[in-house]
XYZ file of C-alpha atoms in Angstrom:
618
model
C 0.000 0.000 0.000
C 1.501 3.543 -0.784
C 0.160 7.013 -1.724
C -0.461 7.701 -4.857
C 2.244 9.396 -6.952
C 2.092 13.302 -8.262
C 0.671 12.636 -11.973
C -2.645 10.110 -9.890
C -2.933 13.362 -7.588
C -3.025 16.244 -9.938
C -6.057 14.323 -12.086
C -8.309 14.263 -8.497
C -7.011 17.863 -7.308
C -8.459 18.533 -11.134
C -11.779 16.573 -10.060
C -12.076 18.343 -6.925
C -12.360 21.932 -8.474
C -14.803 20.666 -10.795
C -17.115 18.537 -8.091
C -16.802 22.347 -6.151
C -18.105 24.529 -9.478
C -21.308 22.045 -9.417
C -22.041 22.651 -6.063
C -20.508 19.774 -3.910
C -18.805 20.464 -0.882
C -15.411 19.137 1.103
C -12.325 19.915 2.629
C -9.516 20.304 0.844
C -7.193 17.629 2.772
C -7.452 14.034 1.302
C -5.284 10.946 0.914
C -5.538 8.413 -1.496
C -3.788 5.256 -2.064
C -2.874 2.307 -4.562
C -3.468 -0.991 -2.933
C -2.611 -4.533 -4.690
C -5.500 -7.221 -4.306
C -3.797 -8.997 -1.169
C -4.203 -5.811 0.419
C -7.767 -5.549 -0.074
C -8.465 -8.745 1.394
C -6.474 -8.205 4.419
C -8.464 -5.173 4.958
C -11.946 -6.036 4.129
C -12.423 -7.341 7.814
C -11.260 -4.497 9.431
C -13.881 -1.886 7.128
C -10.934 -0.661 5.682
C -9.766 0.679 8.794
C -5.727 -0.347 8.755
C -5.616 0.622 12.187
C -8.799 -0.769 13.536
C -7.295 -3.066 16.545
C -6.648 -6.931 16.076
C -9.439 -9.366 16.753
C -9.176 -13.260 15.621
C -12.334 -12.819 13.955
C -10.501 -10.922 11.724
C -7.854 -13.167 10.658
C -10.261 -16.225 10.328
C -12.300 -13.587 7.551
C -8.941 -12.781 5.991
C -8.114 -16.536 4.785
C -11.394 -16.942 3.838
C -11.640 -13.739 1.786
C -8.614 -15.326 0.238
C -10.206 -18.885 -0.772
C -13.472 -17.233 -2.555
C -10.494 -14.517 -4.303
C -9.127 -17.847 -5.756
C -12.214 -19.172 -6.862
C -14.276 -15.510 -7.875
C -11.031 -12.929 -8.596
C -13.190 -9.238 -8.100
C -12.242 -6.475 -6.432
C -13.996 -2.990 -5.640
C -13.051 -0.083 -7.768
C -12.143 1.966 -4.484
C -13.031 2.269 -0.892
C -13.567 5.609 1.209
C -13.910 6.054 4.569
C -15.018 8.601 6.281
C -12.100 10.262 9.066
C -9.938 13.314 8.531
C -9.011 13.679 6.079
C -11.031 11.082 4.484
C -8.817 7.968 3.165
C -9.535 5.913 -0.093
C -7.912 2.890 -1.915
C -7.866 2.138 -5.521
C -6.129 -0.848 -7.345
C -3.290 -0.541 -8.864
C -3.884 -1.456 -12.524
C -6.403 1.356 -12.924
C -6.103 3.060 -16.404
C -6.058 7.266 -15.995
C -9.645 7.800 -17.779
C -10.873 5.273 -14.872
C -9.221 6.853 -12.014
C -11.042 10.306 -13.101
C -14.883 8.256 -12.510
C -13.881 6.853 -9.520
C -12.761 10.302 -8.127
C -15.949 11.574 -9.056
C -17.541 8.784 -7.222
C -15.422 9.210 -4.049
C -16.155 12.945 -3.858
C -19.488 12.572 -3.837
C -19.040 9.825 -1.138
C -16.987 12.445 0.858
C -19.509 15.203 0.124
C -21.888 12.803 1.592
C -19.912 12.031 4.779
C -19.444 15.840 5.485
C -22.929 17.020 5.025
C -25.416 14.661 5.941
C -26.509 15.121 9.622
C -26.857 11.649 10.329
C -22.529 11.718 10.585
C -22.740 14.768 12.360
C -20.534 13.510 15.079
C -17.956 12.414 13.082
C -17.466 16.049 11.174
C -14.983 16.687 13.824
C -13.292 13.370 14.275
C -10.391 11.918 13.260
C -11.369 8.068 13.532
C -7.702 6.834 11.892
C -6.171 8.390 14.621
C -8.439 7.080 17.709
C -8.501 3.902 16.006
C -4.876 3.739 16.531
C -4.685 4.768 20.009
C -7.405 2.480 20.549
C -5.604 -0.580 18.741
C -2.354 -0.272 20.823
C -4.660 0.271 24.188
C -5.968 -3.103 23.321
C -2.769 -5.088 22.474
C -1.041 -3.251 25.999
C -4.297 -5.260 27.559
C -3.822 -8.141 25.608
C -0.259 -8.670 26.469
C -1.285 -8.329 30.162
C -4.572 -10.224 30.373
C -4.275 -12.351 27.243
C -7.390 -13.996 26.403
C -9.408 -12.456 28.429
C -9.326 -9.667 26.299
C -10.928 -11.291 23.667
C -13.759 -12.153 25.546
C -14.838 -8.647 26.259
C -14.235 -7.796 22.853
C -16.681 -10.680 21.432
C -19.403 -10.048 24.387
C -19.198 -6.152 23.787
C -19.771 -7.001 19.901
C -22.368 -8.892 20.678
C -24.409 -5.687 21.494
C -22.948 -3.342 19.320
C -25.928 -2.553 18.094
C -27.299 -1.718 21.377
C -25.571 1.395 21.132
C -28.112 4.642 21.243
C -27.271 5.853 18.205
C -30.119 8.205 17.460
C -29.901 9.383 21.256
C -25.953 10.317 20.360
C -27.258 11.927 17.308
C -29.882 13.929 18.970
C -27.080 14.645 21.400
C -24.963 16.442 19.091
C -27.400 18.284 17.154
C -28.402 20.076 20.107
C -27.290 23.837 20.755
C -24.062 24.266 22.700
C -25.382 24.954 26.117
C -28.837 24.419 25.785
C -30.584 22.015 28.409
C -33.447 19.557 26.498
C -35.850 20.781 29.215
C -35.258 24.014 31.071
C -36.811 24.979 34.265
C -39.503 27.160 33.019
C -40.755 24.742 30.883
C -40.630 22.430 33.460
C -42.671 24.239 35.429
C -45.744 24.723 33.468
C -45.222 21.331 31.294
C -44.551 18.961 33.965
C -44.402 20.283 37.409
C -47.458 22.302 36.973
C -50.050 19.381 35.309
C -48.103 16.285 36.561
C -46.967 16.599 39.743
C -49.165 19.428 41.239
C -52.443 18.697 38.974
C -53.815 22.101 39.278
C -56.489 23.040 38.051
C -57.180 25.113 34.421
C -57.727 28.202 35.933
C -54.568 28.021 38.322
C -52.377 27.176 35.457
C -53.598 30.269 33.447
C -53.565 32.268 36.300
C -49.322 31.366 36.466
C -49.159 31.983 32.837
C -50.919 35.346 33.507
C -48.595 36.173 36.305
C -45.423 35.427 34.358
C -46.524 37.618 31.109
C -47.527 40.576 33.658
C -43.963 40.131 35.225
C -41.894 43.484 35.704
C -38.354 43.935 36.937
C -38.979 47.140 38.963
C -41.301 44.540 41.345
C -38.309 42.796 42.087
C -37.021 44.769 45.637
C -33.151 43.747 46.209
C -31.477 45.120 49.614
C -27.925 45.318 50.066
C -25.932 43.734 52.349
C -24.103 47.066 53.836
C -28.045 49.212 53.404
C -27.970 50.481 56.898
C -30.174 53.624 56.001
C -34.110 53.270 57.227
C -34.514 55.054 54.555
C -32.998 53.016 52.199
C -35.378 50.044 54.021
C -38.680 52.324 53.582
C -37.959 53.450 49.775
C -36.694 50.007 48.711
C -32.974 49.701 46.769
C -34.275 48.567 42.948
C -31.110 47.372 40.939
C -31.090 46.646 37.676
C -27.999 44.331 38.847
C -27.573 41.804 41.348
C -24.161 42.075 42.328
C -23.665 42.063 46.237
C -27.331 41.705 47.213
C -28.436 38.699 48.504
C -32.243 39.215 49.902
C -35.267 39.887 47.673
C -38.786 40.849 49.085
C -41.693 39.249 47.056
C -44.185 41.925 46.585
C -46.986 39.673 45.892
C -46.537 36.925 48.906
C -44.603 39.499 51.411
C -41.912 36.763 51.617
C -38.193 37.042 52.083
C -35.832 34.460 49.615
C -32.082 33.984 50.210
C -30.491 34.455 47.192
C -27.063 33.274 47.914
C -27.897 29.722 46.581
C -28.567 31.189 42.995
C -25.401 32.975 42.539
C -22.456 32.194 41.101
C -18.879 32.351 42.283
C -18.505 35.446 40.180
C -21.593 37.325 42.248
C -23.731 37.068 39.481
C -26.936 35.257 39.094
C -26.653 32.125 37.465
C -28.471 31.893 34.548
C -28.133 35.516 33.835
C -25.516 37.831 31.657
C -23.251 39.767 33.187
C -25.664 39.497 36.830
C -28.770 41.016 35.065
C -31.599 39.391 36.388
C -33.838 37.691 33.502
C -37.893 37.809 33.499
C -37.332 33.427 34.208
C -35.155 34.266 37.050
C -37.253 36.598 38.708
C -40.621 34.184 37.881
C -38.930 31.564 38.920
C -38.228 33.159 42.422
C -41.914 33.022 43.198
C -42.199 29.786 42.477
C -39.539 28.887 44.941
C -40.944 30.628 47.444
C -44.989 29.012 46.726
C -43.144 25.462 46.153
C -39.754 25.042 47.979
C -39.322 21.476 46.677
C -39.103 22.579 43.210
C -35.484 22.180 42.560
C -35.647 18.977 43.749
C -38.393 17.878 41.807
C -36.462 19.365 38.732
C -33.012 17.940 39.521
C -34.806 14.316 39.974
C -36.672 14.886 36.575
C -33.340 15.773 34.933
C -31.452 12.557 36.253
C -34.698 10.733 35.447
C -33.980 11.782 31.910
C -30.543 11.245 31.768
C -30.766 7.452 33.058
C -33.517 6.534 30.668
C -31.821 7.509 27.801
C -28.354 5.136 28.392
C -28.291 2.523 26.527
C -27.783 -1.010 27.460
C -24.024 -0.928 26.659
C -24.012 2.371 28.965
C -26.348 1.267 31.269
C -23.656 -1.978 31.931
C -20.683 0.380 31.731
C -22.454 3.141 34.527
C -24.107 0.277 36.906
C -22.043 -3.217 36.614
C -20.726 -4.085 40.267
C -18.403 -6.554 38.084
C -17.092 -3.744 36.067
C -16.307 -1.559 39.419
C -13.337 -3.761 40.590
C -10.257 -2.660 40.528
C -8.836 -5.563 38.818
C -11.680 -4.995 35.822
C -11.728 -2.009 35.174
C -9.869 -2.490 32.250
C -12.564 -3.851 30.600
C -14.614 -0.368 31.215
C -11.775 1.104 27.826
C -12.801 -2.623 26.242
C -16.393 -1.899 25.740
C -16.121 1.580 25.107
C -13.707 1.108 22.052
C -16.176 -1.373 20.785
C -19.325 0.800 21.369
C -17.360 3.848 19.874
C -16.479 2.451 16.944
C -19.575 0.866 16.164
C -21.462 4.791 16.654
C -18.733 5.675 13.702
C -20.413 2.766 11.350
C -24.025 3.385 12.384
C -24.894 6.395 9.789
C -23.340 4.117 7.023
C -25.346 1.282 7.727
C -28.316 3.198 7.790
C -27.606 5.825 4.188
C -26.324 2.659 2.453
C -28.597 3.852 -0.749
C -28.384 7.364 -0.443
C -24.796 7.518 -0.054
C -23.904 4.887 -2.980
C -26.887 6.609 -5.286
C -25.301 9.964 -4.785
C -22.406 8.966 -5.133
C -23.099 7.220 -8.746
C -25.418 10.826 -9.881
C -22.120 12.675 -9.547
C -19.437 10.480 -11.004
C -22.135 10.052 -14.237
C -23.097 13.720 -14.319
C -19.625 15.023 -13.937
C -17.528 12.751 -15.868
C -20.063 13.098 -18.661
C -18.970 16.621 -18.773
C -15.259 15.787 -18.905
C -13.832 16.551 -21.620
C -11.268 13.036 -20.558
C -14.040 11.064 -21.492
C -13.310 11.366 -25.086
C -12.260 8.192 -26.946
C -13.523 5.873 -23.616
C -17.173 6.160 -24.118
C -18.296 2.562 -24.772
C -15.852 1.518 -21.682
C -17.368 4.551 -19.562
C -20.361 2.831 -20.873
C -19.879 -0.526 -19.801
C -18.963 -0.605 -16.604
C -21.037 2.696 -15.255
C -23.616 -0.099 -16.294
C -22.141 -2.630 -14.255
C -22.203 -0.556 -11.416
C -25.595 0.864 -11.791
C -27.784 -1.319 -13.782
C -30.905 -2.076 -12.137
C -31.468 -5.992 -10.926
C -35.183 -7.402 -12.117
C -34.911 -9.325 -8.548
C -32.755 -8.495 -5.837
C -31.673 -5.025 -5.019
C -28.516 -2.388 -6.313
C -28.395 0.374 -3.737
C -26.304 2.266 -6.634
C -29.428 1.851 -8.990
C -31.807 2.549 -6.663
C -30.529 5.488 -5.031
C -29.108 7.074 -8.494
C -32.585 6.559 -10.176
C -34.698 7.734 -7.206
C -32.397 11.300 -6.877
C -32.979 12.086 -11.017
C -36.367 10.525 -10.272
C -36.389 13.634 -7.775
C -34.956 16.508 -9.763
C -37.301 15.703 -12.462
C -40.526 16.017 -10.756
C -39.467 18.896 -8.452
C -38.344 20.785 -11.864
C -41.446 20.231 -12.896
C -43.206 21.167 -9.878
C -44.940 17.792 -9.136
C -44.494 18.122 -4.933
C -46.877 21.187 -5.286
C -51.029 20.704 -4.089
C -51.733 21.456 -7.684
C -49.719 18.147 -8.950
C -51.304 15.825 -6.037
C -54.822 17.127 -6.507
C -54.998 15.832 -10.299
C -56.652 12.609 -10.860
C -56.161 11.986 -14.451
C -53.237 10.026 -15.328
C -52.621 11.501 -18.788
C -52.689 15.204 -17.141
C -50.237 14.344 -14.611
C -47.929 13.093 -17.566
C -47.940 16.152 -19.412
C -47.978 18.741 -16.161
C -44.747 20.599 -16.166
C -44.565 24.203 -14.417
C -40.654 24.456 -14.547
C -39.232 28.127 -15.179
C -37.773 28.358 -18.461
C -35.224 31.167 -16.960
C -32.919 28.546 -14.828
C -34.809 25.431 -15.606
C -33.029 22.106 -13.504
C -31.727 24.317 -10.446
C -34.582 23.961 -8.454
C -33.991 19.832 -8.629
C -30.374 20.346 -8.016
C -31.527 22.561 -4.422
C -34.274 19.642 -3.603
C -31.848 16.914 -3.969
C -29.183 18.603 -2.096
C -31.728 19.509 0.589
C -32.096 15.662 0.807
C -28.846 14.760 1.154
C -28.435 16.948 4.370
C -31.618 16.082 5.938
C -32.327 12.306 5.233
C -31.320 8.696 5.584
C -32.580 5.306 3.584
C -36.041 4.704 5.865
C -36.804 8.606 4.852
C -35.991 8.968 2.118
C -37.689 5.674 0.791
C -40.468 6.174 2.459
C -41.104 9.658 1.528
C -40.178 9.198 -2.201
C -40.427 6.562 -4.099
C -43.924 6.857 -5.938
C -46.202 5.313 -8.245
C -44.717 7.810 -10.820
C -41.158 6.074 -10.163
C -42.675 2.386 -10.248
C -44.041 3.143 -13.530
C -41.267 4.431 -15.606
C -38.870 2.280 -14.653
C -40.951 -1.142 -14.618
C -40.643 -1.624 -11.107
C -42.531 -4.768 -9.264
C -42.365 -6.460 -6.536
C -41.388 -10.343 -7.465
C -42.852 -13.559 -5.522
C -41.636 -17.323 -5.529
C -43.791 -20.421 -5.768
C -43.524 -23.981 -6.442
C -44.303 -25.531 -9.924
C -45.329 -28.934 -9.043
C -45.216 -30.202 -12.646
C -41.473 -29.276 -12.806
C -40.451 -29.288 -9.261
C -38.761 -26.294 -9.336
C -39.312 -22.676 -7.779
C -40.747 -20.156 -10.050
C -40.566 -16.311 -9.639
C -43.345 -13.800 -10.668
C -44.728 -10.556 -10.462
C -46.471 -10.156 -7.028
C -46.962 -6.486 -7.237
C -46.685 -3.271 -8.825
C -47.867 -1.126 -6.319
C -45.571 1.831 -4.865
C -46.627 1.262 -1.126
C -46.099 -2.523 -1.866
C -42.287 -1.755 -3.094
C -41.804 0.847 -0.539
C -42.144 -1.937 2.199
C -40.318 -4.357 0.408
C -37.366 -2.247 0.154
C -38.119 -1.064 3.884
C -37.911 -4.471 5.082
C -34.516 -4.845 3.766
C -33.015 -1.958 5.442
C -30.846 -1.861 8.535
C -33.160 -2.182 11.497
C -31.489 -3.770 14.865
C -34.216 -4.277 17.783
C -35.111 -1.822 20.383
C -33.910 -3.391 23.381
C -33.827 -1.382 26.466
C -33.389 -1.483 30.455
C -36.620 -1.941 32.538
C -34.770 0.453 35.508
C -37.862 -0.753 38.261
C -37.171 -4.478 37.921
C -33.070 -3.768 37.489
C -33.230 -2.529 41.106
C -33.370 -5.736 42.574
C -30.129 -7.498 40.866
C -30.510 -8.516 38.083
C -30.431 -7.048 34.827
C -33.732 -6.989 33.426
C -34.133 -6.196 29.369
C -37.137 -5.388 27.540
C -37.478 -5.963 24.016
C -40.140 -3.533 22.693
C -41.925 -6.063 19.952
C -42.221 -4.178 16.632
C -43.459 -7.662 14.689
C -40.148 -9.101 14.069
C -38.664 -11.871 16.684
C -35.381 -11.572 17.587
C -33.250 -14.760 16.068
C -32.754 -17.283 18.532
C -29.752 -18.594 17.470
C -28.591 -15.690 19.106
C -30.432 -15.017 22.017
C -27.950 -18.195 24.568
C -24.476 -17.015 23.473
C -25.711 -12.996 23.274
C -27.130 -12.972 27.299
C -23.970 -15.579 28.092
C -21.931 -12.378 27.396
C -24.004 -9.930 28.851
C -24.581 -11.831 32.045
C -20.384 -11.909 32.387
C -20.252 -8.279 31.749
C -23.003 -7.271 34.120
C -21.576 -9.667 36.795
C -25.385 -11.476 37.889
C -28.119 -12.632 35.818
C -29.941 -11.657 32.903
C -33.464 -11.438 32.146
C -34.885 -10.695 28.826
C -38.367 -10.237 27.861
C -39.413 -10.569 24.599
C -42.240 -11.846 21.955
C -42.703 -15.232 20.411
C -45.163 -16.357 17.865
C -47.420 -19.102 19.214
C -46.726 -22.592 17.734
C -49.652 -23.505 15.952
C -51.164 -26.927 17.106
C -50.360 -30.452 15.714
C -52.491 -32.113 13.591
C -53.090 -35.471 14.909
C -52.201 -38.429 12.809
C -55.359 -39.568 11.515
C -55.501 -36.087 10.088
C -51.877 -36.167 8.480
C -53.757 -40.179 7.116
C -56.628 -37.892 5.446
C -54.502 -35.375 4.358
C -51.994 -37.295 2.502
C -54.858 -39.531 0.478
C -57.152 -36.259 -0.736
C -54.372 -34.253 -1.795
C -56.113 -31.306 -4.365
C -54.910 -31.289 -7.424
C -51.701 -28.957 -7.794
C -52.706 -25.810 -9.257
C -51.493 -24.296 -12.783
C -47.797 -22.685 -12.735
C -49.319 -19.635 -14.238
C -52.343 -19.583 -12.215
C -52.630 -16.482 -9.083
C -51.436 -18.272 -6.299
C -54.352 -17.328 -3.410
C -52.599 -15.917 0.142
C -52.501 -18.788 2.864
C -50.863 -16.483 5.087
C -52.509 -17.044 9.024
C -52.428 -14.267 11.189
C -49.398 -14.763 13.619
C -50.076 -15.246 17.349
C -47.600 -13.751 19.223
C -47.168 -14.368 23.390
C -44.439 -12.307 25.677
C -41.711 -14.452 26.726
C -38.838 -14.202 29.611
C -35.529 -15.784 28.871
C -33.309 -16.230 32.118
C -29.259 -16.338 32.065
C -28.063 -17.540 35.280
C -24.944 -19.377 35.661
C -24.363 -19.781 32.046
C -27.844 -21.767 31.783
C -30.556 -20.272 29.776
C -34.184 -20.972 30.618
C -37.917 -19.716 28.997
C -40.670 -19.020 30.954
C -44.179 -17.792 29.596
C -45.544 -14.470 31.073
């Protein structure tokens, strides 16, 4: 592996200023490197990562990557990943003409990384680097507790996707210094309705009293006033720097102040000690309900231990992990719950990131002028790449189609009321409101607008369209049995939109929402909940996953989940009937009819103690 040399690095400085004049956007810094075919393999199982730390898993995917390279030689055009600056490989035989698509694909991979929220917290973060840290963190372990270090690492990968992602997320997109909940809305959103239930005209009555508010009402006394007549005319500051006792004019109550203020002498909460209209509101309400802060301040940690996620939750609240002699594992688990928050927004933009990708190396390289003379090979393997699968799915075809898909109609104006309100399909055909002035740039702002905002569910979900189904012969296939041949045939189930929509939906990354019950955890044990969302979690899984957790966490494990309900047995007198009035198998090309049953489903508690799983019915 080595960096590419100067003549490689001028062609993608060339295809970065041209990516920039159509509108993407990156940083300047990027590395890019040849890499032969062993090298490849050997990183594969480490995402491309060449300093993700060592795990045996690793090595057993490395010979094995190098058994099907014998038997099915392929290779990726180029990897990126996403750290700073962001890092891709190419092979080493690639012909000049080739090297300029697959820059134009890369930038629009790094465009991707840098601008879509969902990677938000990784704008900032060098992941090469950490990774590094993190690998020789590990191997210092390794060489100290040997094995044992393995076994963390498998049981913490076990739950990797356990991880919280979209809390993190949320996390970061946040305002610097801005609490989810402050205490005014506390006040009249919780504290008012759900603790203190008052009544409608009570809570108006405090909404009244805090729009009516006026800072001359607050009456501040100095601590050196000696004066009676500074005691009979009041002192009204527009500061509260040295005062510490305020007189409430409406309850004719006296407040010590001194547990508001800040080591500076101003209030806290306030700029430059200039009391706000919350702080002086929220004085009253101290004084009408003195257990306010508390109620808060449990609220807050309320809040804040709900949202942990199970790795967290084990990393905050595992006696085991408290020892002194494993505490070491604590840096374990958090490598492996890091690095898995790095992969999560790629495992969830798979299409949109590969389809975006693919619009800009086709739309830019078709405007270079190097494409002259390699046409037909342009041709043939931007096909390859991008060609659309009758059964199956290409997240490049998908995602490219669906964003032109997307310019198209939004040229054209088809997301207005106008568009959605026409019945007639021949009118919808032929509607087109585009503005002959600048016509494609409002497509070009829509689909950019997309890429910032959305990720595969979304954008799916909210655009794929009968419209799209139709012009590009979409369907949703089926598979049945033709009993004359013996053999499975496939055919067209569906052309529907909404019945695509799910089928693509279904295939899309979806891990289950597993969380702590915190009540039932009190006692000892670890109790999870898996909130049922009509998928069952594998079983296979389920022994070796809470064998892991039950080691980490240090007692058992309890996990409650959803089952279907076996349906009953025939007996064998029926099986006798059945198998001598067999109906006579139905035409290949005949509808098969829906035998589907409604699925009875029953809550279920699995129990890891001692290494031995048992399953009890709630």
């Amino acid at each position: 592996m080595q960096l590419i040399d100067q003549h490689v690095k001028g062609i993608m400085e060339g295809c970065k200023q041209r990516a920039r004049d159509a509108g993407l956007s990156f940083e300047d810094e990027s590395l890019e490197y040849i890499v032969t075919n062993r090298d490849m393999i050997e990183l594969s199982p480490k995402v491309m990562i060449p300093t993700l730390y060592d795990y045996w898993v690793h090595d057993v995917r490395v010979i094995s990557g190098q058994g099907m390279y014998e038997l099915y030689p392929s290779n990726p055009y180029e990897t990126v990943i996403n750290t700073r600056p962001p890092i891709s490989y190419y092979n080493d035989n690639n012909p000049d003409w080739l090297n300029v698509m697959i820059f134009y694909h890369v930038l629009g991979h790094i465009d991707f990384f840098q601008n879509n929220l969902f990677f938000k917290h990784t704008w900032d973060f060098d992941f090469n680097g950490q990774a590094l840290a993190d690998k020789r963190l590990i191997a210092k372990y390794r060489s100290e507790k040997g094995r044992w270090v393995d076994y963390v690492i498998e049981f913490s990968r076990a739950i990797d996707n356990l991880v919280g992602y979209h809390d993190h997320v949320a996390g970061t997109l946040r305002s610097e210094g801005k609490r989810a909940l402050g205490k005014l809305d506390y006040y009249f959103d919780i504290f008012l309705q759900n603790e203190k239930k008052v009544i409608q005209s009570e809570y108006l009555k405090e909404i009244d009293r805090y729009n009516k508010i006026d800072h001359n009402r607050l009456e501040v006394v100095g601590k050196d006033a000696t004066s009676q007549e500074n005691h009979e005319n009041g002192a009204y500051a527009a500061n509260a720097h040295d005062k510490n006792i305020t007189h409430d004019t409406n309850h004719g109550a006296a407040v010590d102040l001194n547990h508001i203020y800040e080591s500076n002498g101003s209030l806290s909460g306030t700029k430059n000690g200039n009391i706000s209209k919350e702080d002086l509101f929220l004085i009253d309400v101290r004084i009408k309900y003195p257990e306010f802060d508390s109620f808060y301040s449990r609220y807050i940690e309320k809040k804040e231990k709900s949202r942990l996620d199970v790795v967290q939750y084990i990393l905050k609240n595992s006696e085991f992990l408290k020892k002194d002699e494993n505490r070491w594992m604590k840096s374990v688990i958090e490598i492996i719950r890091n690095t898995s928050l790095v992969f999560q927004p790629q495992i969830r933009t798979k299409i949109m990131n590969e389809g975006w990708a693919s619009i800009w190396h086709e739309m830019l390289f078709m405007q270079d002028d190097r494409i002259k003379g390699h046409e037909t090979d342009f041709a043939k393997v931007n096909a390859g790449v991008t060609s659309m699968p009758k059964v199956g799915l290409n997240p490049y075809a998908l995602g490219m189609r669906l964003f032109y898909h997307i310019m198209e109609m939004e040229n054209r104006d088809c997301y207005s009321f106008e568009y959605f309100n026409l019945k007639d399909k021949v009118k919808r055909d032929k509607f087109d409101k585009s503005k002959k002035d600048n016509p494609g740039k409002k497509g070009l702002e829509k689909i950019f607008q997309i890429r910032e905002n959305l990720n595969d569910f979304t954008f799916i979900n909210s655009f794929i369209d009968q419209e799209f189904m139709d012009k590009h012969n979409l369907f949703v296939s089926g598979k049945r049995l033709n009993r004359e041949r013996m053999s499975w045939q496939y055919y067209v189930k569906s052309r529907k939109a909404e019945d695509y929509r799910d089928m693509i939906i279904n295939t899309l990354y979806h891990p289950p929402v597993i969380y702590v019950d915190h009540k039932k955890t009190t006692q000892g044990p670890l109790y999870l909940v898996h909130k049922f969302e009509g998928k069952p979690l594998k079983r296979d899984y389920i022994e070796n996953t809470m064998v892991g957790i039950e080691y980490l966490w240090g007692r058992s494990v309890r996990l409650e989940t959803s089952e279907p309900v076996a349906a009953s047995a025939e007996t064998p007198h029926q099986r006798f009937i059945n198998f001598w009035n067999q109906p006579k198998p139905p035409s290949p090309s005949a509808a098969q009819p829906d035998n589907k049953k409604e699925i009875t489903w029953k809550r279920v508690l699995y129990v890891m103690e001692n290494r031995k799983l048992i399953k009890r019915d709630i």
